[in-house]
CSV table of C-alpha atoms and ligand atoms in Angstrom, one decimal:
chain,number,residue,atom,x,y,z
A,22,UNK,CA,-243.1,-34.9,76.9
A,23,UNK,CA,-240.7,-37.9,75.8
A,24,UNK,CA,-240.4,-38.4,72.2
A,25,UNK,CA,-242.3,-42.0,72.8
A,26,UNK,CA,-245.3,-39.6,73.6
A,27,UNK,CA,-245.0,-37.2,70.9
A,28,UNK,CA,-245.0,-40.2,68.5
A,29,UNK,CA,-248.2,-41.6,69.7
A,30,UNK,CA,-249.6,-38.3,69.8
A,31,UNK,CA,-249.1,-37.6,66.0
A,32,UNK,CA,-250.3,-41.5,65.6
A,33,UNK,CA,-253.1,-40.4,67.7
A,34,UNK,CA,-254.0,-37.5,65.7
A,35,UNK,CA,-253.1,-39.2,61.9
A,36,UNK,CA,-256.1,-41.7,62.8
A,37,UNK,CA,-258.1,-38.9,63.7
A,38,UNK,CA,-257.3,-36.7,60.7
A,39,UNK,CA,-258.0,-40.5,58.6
A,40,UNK,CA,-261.1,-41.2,60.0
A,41,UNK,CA,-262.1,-37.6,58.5
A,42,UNK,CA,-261.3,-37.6,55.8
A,43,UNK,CA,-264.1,-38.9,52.6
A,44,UNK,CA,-261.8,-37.9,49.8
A,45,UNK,CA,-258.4,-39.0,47.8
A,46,UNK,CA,-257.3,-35.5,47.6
A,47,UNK,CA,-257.6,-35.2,51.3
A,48,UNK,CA,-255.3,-38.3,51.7
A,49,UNK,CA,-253.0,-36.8,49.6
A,50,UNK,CA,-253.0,-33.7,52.0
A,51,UNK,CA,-252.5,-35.7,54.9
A,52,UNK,CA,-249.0,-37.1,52.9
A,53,UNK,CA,-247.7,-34.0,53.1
A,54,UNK,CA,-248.7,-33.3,56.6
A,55,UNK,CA,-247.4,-36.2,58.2
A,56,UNK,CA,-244.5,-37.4,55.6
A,57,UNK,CA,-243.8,-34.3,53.7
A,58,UNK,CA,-240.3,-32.2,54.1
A,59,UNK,CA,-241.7,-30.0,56.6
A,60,UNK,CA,-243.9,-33.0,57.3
A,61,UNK,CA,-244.6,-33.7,61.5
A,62,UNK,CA,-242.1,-37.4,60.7
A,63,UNK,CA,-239.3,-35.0,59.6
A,64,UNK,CA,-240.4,-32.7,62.7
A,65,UNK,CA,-239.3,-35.3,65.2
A,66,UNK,CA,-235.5,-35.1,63.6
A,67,UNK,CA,-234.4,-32.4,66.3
A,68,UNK,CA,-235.3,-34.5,68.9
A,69,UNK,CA,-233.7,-37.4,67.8
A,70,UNK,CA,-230.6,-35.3,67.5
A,71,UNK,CA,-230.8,-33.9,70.6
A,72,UNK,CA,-231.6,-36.7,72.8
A,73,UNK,CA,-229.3,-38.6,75.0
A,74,UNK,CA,-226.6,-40.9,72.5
A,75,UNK,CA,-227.6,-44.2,74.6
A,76,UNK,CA,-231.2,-43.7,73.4
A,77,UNK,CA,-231.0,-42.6,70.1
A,78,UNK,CA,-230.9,-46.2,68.3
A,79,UNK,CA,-234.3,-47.0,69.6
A,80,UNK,CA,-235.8,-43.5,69.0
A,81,UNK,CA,-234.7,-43.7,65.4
A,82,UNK,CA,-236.4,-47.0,65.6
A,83,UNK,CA,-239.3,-45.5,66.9
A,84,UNK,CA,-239.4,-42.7,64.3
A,85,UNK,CA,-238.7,-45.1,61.6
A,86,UNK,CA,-241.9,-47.0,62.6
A,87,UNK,CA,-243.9,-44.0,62.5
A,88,UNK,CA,-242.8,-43.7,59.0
A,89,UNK,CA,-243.6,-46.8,57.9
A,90,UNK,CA,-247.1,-47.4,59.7
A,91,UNK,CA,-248.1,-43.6,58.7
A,92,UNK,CA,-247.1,-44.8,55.0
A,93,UNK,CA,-249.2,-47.6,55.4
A,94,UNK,CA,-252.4,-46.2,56.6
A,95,UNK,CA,-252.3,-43.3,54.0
A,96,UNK,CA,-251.8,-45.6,51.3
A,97,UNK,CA,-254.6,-48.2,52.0
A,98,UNK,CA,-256.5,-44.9,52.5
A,99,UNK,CA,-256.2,-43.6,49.7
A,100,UNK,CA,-256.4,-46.5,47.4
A,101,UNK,CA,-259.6,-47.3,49.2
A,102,UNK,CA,-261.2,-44.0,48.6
A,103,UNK,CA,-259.9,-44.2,45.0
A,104,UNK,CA,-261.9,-46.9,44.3
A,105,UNK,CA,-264.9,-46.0,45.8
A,106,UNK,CA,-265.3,-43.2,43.9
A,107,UNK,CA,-264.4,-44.9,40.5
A,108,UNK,CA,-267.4,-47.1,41.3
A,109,UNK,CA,-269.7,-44.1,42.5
A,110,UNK,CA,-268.2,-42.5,38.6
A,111,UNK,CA,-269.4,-45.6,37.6
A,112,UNK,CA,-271.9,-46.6,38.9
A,113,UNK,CA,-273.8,-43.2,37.4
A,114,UNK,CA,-271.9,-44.0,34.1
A,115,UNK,CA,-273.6,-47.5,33.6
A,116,UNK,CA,-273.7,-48.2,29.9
A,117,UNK,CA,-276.9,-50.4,28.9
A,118,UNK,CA,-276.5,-52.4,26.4
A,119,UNK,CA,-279.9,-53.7,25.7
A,120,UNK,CA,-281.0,-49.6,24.6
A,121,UNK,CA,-281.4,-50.0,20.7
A,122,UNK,CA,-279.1,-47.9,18.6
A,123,UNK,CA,-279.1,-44.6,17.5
A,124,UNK,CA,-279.8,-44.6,13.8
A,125,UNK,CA,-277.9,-41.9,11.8
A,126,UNK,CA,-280.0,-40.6,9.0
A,127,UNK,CA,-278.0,-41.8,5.6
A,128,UNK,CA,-279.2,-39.5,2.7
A,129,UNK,CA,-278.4,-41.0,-0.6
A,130,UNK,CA,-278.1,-39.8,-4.4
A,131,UNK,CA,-281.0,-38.7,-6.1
A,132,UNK,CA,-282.4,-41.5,-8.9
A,133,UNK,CA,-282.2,-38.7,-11.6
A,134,UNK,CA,-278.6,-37.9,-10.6
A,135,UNK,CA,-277.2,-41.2,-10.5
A,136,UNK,CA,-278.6,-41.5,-14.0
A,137,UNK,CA,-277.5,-38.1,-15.4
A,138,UNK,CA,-273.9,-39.2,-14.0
A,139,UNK,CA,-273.7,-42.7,-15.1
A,140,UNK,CA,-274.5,-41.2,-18.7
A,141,UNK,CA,-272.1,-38.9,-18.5
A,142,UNK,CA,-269.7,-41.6,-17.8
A,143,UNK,CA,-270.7,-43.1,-20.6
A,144,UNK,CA,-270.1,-40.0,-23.0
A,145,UNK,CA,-267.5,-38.9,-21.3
A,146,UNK,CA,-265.8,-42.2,-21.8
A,147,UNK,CA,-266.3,-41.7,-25.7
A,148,UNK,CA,-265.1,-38.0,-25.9
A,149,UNK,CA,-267.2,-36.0,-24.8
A,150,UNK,CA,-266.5,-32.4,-22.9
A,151,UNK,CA,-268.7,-31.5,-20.3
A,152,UNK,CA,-270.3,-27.7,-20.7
A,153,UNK,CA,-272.7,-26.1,-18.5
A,154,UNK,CA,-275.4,-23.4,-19.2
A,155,UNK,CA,-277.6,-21.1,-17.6
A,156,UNK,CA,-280.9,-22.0,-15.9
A,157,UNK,CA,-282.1,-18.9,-16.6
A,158,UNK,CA,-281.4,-18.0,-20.4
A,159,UNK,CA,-282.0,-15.3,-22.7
A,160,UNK,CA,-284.7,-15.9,-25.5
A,161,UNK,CA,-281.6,-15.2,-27.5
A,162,UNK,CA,-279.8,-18.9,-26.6
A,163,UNK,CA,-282.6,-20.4,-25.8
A,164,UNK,CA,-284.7,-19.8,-29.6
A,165,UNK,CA,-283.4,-17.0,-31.6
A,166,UNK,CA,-279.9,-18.5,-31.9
A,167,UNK,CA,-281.4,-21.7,-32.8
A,168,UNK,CA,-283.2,-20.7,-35.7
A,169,UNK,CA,-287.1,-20.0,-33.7
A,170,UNK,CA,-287.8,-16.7,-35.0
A,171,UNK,CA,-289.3,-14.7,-33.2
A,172,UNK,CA,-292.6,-15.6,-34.7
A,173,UNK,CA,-291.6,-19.1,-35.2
A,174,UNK,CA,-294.7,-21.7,-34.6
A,175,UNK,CA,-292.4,-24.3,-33.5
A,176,UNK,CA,-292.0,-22.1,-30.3
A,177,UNK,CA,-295.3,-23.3,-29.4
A,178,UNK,CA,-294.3,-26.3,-28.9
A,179,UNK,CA,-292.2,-24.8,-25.7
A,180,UNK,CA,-294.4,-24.0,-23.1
A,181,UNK,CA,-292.2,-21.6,-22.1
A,182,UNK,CA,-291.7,-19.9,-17.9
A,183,UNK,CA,-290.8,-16.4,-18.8
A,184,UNK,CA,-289.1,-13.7,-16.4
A,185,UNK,CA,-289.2,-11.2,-18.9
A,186,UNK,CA,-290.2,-11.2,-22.8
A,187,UNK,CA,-286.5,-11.7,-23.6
A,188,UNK,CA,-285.8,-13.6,-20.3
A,189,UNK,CA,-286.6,-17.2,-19.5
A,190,UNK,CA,-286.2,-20.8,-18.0
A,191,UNK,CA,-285.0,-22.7,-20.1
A,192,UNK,CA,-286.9,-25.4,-22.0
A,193,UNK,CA,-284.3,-27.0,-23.2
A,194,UNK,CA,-280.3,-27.5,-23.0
A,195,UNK,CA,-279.7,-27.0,-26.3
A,196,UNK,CA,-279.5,-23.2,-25.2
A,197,UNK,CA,-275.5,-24.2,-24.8
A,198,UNK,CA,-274.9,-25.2,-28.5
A,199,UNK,CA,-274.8,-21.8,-29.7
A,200,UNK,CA,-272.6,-20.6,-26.3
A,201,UNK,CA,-270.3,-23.3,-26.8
A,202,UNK,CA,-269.9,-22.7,-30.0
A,203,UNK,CA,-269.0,-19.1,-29.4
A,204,UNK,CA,-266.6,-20.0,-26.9
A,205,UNK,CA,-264.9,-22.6,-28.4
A,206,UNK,CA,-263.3,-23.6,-32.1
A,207,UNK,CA,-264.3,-26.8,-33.7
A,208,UNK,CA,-263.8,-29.5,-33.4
A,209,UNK,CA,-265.8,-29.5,-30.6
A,210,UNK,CA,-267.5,-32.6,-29.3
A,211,UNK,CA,-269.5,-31.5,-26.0
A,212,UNK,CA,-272.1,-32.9,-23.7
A,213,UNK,CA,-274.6,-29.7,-21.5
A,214,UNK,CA,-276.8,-32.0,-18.3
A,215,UNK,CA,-279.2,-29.7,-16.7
A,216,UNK,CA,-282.6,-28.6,-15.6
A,217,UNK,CA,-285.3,-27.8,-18.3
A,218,UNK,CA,-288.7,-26.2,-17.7
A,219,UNK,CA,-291.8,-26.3,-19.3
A,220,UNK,CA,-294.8,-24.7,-18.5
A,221,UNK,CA,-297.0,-27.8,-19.2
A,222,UNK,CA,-300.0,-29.4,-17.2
A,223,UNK,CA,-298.0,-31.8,-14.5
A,224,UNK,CA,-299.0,-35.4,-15.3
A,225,UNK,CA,-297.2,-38.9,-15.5
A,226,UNK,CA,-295.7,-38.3,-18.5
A,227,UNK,CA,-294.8,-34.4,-18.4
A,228,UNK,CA,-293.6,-32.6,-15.7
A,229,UNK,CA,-292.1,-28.4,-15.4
A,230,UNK,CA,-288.9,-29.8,-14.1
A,231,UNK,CA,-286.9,-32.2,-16.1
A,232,UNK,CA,-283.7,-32.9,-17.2
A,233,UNK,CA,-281.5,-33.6,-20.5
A,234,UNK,CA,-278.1,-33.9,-21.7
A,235,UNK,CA,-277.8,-32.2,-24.9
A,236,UNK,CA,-275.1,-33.5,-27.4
A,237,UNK,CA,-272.9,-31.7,-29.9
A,238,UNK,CA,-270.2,-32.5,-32.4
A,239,UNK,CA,-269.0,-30.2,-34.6
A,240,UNK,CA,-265.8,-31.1,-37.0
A,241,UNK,CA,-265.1,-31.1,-41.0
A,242,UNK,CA,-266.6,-34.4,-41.7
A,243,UNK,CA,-269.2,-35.5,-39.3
A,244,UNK,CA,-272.1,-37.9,-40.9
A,245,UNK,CA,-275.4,-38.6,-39.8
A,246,UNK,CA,-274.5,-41.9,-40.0
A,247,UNK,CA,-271.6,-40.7,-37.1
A,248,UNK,CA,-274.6,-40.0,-35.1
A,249,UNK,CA,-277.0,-42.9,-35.4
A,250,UNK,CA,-273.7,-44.8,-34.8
A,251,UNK,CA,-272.9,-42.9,-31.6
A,252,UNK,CA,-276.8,-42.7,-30.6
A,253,UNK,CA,-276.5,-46.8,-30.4
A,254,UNK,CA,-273.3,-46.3,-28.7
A,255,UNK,CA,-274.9,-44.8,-26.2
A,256,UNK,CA,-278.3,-46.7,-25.5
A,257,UNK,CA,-276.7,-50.0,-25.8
A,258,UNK,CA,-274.0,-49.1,-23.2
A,259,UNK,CA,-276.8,-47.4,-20.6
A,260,UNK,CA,-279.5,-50.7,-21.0
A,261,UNK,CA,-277.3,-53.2,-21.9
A,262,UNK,CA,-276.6,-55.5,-24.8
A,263,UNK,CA,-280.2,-55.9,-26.6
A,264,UNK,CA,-281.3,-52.4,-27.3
A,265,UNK,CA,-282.8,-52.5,-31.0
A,266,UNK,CA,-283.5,-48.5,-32.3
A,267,UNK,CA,-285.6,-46.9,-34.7
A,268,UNK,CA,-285.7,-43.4,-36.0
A,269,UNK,CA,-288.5,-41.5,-37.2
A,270,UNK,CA,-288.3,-38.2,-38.9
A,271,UNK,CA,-289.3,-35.2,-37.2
A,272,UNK,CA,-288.8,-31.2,-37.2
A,273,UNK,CA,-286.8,-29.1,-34.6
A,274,UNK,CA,-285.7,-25.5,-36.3
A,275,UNK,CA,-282.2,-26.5,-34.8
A,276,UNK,CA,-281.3,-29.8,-36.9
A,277,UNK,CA,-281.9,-30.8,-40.5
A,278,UNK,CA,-282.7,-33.4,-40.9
A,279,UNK,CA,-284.3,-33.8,-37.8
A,280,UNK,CA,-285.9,-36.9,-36.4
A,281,UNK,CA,-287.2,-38.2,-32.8
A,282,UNK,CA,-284.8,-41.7,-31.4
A,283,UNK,CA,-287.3,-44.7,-30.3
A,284,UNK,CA,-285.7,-47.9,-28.4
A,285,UNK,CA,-287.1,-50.8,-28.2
A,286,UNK,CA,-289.4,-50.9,-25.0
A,287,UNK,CA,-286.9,-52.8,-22.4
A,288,UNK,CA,-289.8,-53.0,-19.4
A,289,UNK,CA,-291.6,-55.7,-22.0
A,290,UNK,CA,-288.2,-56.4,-24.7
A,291,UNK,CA,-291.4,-55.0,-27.3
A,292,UNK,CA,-293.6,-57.0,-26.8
A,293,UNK,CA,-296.0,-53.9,-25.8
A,294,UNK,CA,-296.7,-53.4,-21.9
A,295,UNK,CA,-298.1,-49.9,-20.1
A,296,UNK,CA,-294.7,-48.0,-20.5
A,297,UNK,CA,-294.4,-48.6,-23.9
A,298,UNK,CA,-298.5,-47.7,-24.5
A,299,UNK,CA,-298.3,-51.3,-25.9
A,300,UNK,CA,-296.2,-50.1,-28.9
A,301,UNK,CA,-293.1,-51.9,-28.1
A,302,UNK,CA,-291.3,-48.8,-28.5
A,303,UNK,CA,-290.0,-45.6,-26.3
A,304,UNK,CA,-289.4,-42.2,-27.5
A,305,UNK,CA,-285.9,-41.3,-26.2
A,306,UNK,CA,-284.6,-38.6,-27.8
A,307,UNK,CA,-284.5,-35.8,-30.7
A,308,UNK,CA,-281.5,-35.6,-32.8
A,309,UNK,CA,-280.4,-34.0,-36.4
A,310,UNK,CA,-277.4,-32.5,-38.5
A,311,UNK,CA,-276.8,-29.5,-36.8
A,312,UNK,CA,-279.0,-26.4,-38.7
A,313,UNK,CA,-276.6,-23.8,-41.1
A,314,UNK,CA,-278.4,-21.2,-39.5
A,315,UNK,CA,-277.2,-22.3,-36.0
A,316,UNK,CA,-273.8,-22.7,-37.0
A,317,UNK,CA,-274.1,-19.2,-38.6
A,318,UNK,CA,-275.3,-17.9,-34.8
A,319,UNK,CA,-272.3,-19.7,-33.3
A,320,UNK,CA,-269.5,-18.0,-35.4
A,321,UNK,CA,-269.0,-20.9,-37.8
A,322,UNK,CA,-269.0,-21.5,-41.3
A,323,UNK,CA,-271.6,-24.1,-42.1
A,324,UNK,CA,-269.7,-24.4,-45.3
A,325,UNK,CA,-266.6,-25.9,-43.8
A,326,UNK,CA,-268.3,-27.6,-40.8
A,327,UNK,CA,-271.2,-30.4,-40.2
A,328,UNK,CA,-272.4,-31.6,-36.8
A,329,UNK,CA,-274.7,-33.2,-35.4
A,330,UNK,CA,-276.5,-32.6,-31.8
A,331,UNK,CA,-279.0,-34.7,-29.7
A,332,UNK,CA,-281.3,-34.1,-26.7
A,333,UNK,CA,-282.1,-36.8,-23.9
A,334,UNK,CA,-284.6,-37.0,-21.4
A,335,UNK,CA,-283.2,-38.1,-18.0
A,336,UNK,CA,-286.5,-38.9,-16.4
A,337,UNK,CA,-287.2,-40.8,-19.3
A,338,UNK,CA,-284.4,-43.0,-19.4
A,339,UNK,CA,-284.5,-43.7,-15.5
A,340,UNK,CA,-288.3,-44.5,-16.0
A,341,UNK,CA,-287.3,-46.9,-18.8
A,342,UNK,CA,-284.4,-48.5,-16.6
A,343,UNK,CA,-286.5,-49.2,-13.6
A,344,UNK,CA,-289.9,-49.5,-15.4
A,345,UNK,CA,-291.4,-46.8,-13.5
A,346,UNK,CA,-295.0,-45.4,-15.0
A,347,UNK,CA,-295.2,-41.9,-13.4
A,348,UNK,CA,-292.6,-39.1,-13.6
A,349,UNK,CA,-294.1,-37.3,-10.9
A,350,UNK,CA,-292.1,-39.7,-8.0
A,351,UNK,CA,-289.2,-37.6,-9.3
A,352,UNK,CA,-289.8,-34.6,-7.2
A,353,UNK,CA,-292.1,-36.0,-4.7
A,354,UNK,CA,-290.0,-36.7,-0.9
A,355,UNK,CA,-291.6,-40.0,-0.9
A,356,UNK,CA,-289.0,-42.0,0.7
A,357,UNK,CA,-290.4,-45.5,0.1
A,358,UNK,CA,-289.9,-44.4,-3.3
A,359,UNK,CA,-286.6,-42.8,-3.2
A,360,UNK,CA,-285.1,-45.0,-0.8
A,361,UNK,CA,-285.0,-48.0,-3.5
A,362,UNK,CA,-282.3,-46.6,-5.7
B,25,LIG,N1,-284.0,-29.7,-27.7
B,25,LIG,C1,-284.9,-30.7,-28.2
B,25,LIG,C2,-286.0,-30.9,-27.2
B,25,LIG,O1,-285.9,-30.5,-26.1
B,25,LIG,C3,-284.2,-32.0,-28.4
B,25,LIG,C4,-283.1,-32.0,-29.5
B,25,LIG,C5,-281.8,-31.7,-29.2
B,25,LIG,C6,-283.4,-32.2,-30.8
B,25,LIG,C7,-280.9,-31.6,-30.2
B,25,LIG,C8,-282.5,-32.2,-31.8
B,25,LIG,C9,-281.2,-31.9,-31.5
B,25,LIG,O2,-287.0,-31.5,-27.5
C-alpha cells in the first residue's frame, strides 16, 4: 500500500468514525485518535522517513493536508455537536416569564411588641435600666414582699393562675421591685416589660395574657411630683404633643399614696367616643410613692430612701394609639388584623 492510500484510508475511516459519532466527548476522542501523539497523523512519520528522498516533499505535503483537513472536520464537529446540546440543555431549561412570582412569606413584629419596645425607647432614653423577672413567681415577690398579706383583701383584686399555693403566674410586674431591690443598691432607676396573668373572664377590655412595664426609682430625694413629672414625660413622648393627664387616688398595698393615671381620650381628643365609654378619659396606669414596707422587703431603709413606681398596660396603650375597641385581636392569628401594623 503507497502512503497516498494509507492517507485516504485513515480519511476514509475519520468520516466514518464522524458520521458516528452524536456526542462532543466522542469528538474529542477522535482528536486524539487521529491527531494525538500516538495519533494515526503522527503514525504516517515512519513512512515519510523511509520513503524514497525524490518523493518525500510531496508526501509531507500529503501528510500535512491530512492534518489540516482532519483538524477541520473535528472542529466543525465538535462545535456543531456543542451547540446542539446547549440548545437541547436549553431547550428543557426554558424560563417562562409570564409564571407569577413566588411570594416569600414576610412575618412581621407583633403590635404589642413594637409598642413595649418603642416605650422602652422612650424610658430608656430618660434613664431607665432594663430588669427582667420571672413568669412564673413565688407568692413571695409577687404579694408578700409587696405588702399583700397573706390575708390581704386587696389580693382579690388579682385573679390569680396558681401552680402551687406559694407558686404562681404572675399578675403583675411589679413582682421585680422587690428582686431588684435585693440585687441592686440605690439609686436605682429601672424599667421590668413582661407578661402578666389574670385569671379573669376574657372580654374586650380584660384578657389572661397582658402585658406591663413596671417602673421604679429609688434615690434619697425622689418626689411625687418627680413622678407625675416623669409620668407626662412619658405619655406626651408615646402620643404626641397634646396629651392632657389627670390623676385620681386609688389604693395598691405597694404605693402610698397610691392613685390610678387617666389621659385624655386621644381616639376623640375628649370629646367622649366608645374607647373612652364617652368620658373623655383613659385609665393608663397605677402609680404611688413606693410603700415602707416594700422597701423594708427589698433591704432598704425607708428612712433614708423614697421612690416612686408605676405599672403600664401595653394592650392598653396600643388600643389607645390605634383606637382599637377589643383587646382580644391581641392573641387572635387574624392576619387582616395583624398585618396592619
Ligand atoms: N401593679 C399594679 C397593677 O397591676 C400597677 C402599679 C404598679 C401600681 C406600680 C402602682 C405602682 O395594677
Amino acid at each position: 500500500m503507497t502512503l497516498a492510500d494509507t492517507i485516504d484510508a485513515i480519511k476514509a475511516e475519520a468520516e466514518n468514525d464522524l458520521n458516528q459519532s452524536s456526542s462532543a466527548k466522542e469528538i474529542e476522542a477522535l482528536k486524539v485518535k487521529y491527531l494525538g501523539k500516538k495519533g494515526r497523523v503522527q503514525g504516517l512519520m515512519p513512512l515519510l522517513k523511509d520513503s524514497p528522498s525524490e518523493q518525500r516533499a510531496s508526501f509531507g505535503k500529503l501528510i500535512n493536508d491530512l492534518k489540516t483537513a482532519l483538524e477541520e472536520q473535528l472542529d466543525f464537529a465538535s462545535n456543531r455537536l456543542e451547540r446542539e446540546e446547549l440548545n437541547k440543555r436549553l431547550a428543557c431549561e426554558t424560563l417562562d416569564v409570564t409564571l407569577p412570582g413566588r411570594r416569600r412569606f414576610h412575618g412581621r413584629e407583633h403590635v404589642i411588641l413594637k409598642m413595649l419596645d418603642e416605650a422602652i425607647e422612650i424610658l430608656s432614653g430618660m434613664g431607665f435600666s432594663v430588669q427582667y423577672g420571672p413568669d412564673i413567681e413565688s407568692d413571695f415577690y409577687n404579694f408578700e414582699a409587696l405588702n399583700f398579706s397573706k390575708d390581704h383583701p386587696a389580693r382579690d383584686m388579682h385573679d390569680t393562675f396558681y401552680i402551687r399555693p406559694d407558686l404562681l403566674l404572675r399578675t403583675h410586674t411589679s413582682n421585680t421591685q422587690v428582686r431588684v431591690m435585693e440585687s441592686c443598691n440605690p439609686p436605682i432607676r429601672m424599667i421590668a416589660p413582661g407578661k402578666c396573668y389574670r385569671n379573669e373572664d376574657v372580654s374586650a377590655r380584660s384578657h389572661v395574657l397582658f402585658h406591663q412595664i413596671e417602673g421604679l426609682y429609688i434615690d434619697k430625694d425622689v418626689t411625687f411630683s418627680d413622678l407625675l413629672a416623669t409620668l407626662e414625660e412619658f405619655f406626651t413622648k408615646l402620643f404626641g404633643k397634646n396629651v392632657e393627664m389627670r390623676f385620681r387616688p386609688s389604693y395598691f398595698p405597694f404605693v402610698e399614696p397610691g392613685m390610678e393615671v387617666d389621659i385624655n381620650c386621644i381616639v376623640c381628643s375628649g370629646k367622649g367616643c366608645g374607647v373612652c365609654k364617652h368620658t373623655g378619659w383613659l385609665e393608663v396606669a397605677g402609680a404611688g410613692m413606693v410603700h415602707p414596707n416594700v422597701m423594708k422587703s427589698g433591704g432598704i431603709d425607708p428612712e433614708e430612701y423614697l421612690g416612686y413606681a408605676w405599672g403600664f398596660g401595653i394592650e392598653r396603650l396600643a388600643m389607645l394609639r390605634y383606637g382599637i375597641t377589643d383587646i382580644r385581636y391581641f392573641l387572635e392569628d387574624n392576619l387582616r388584623f395583624l398585618q396592619q401594623f
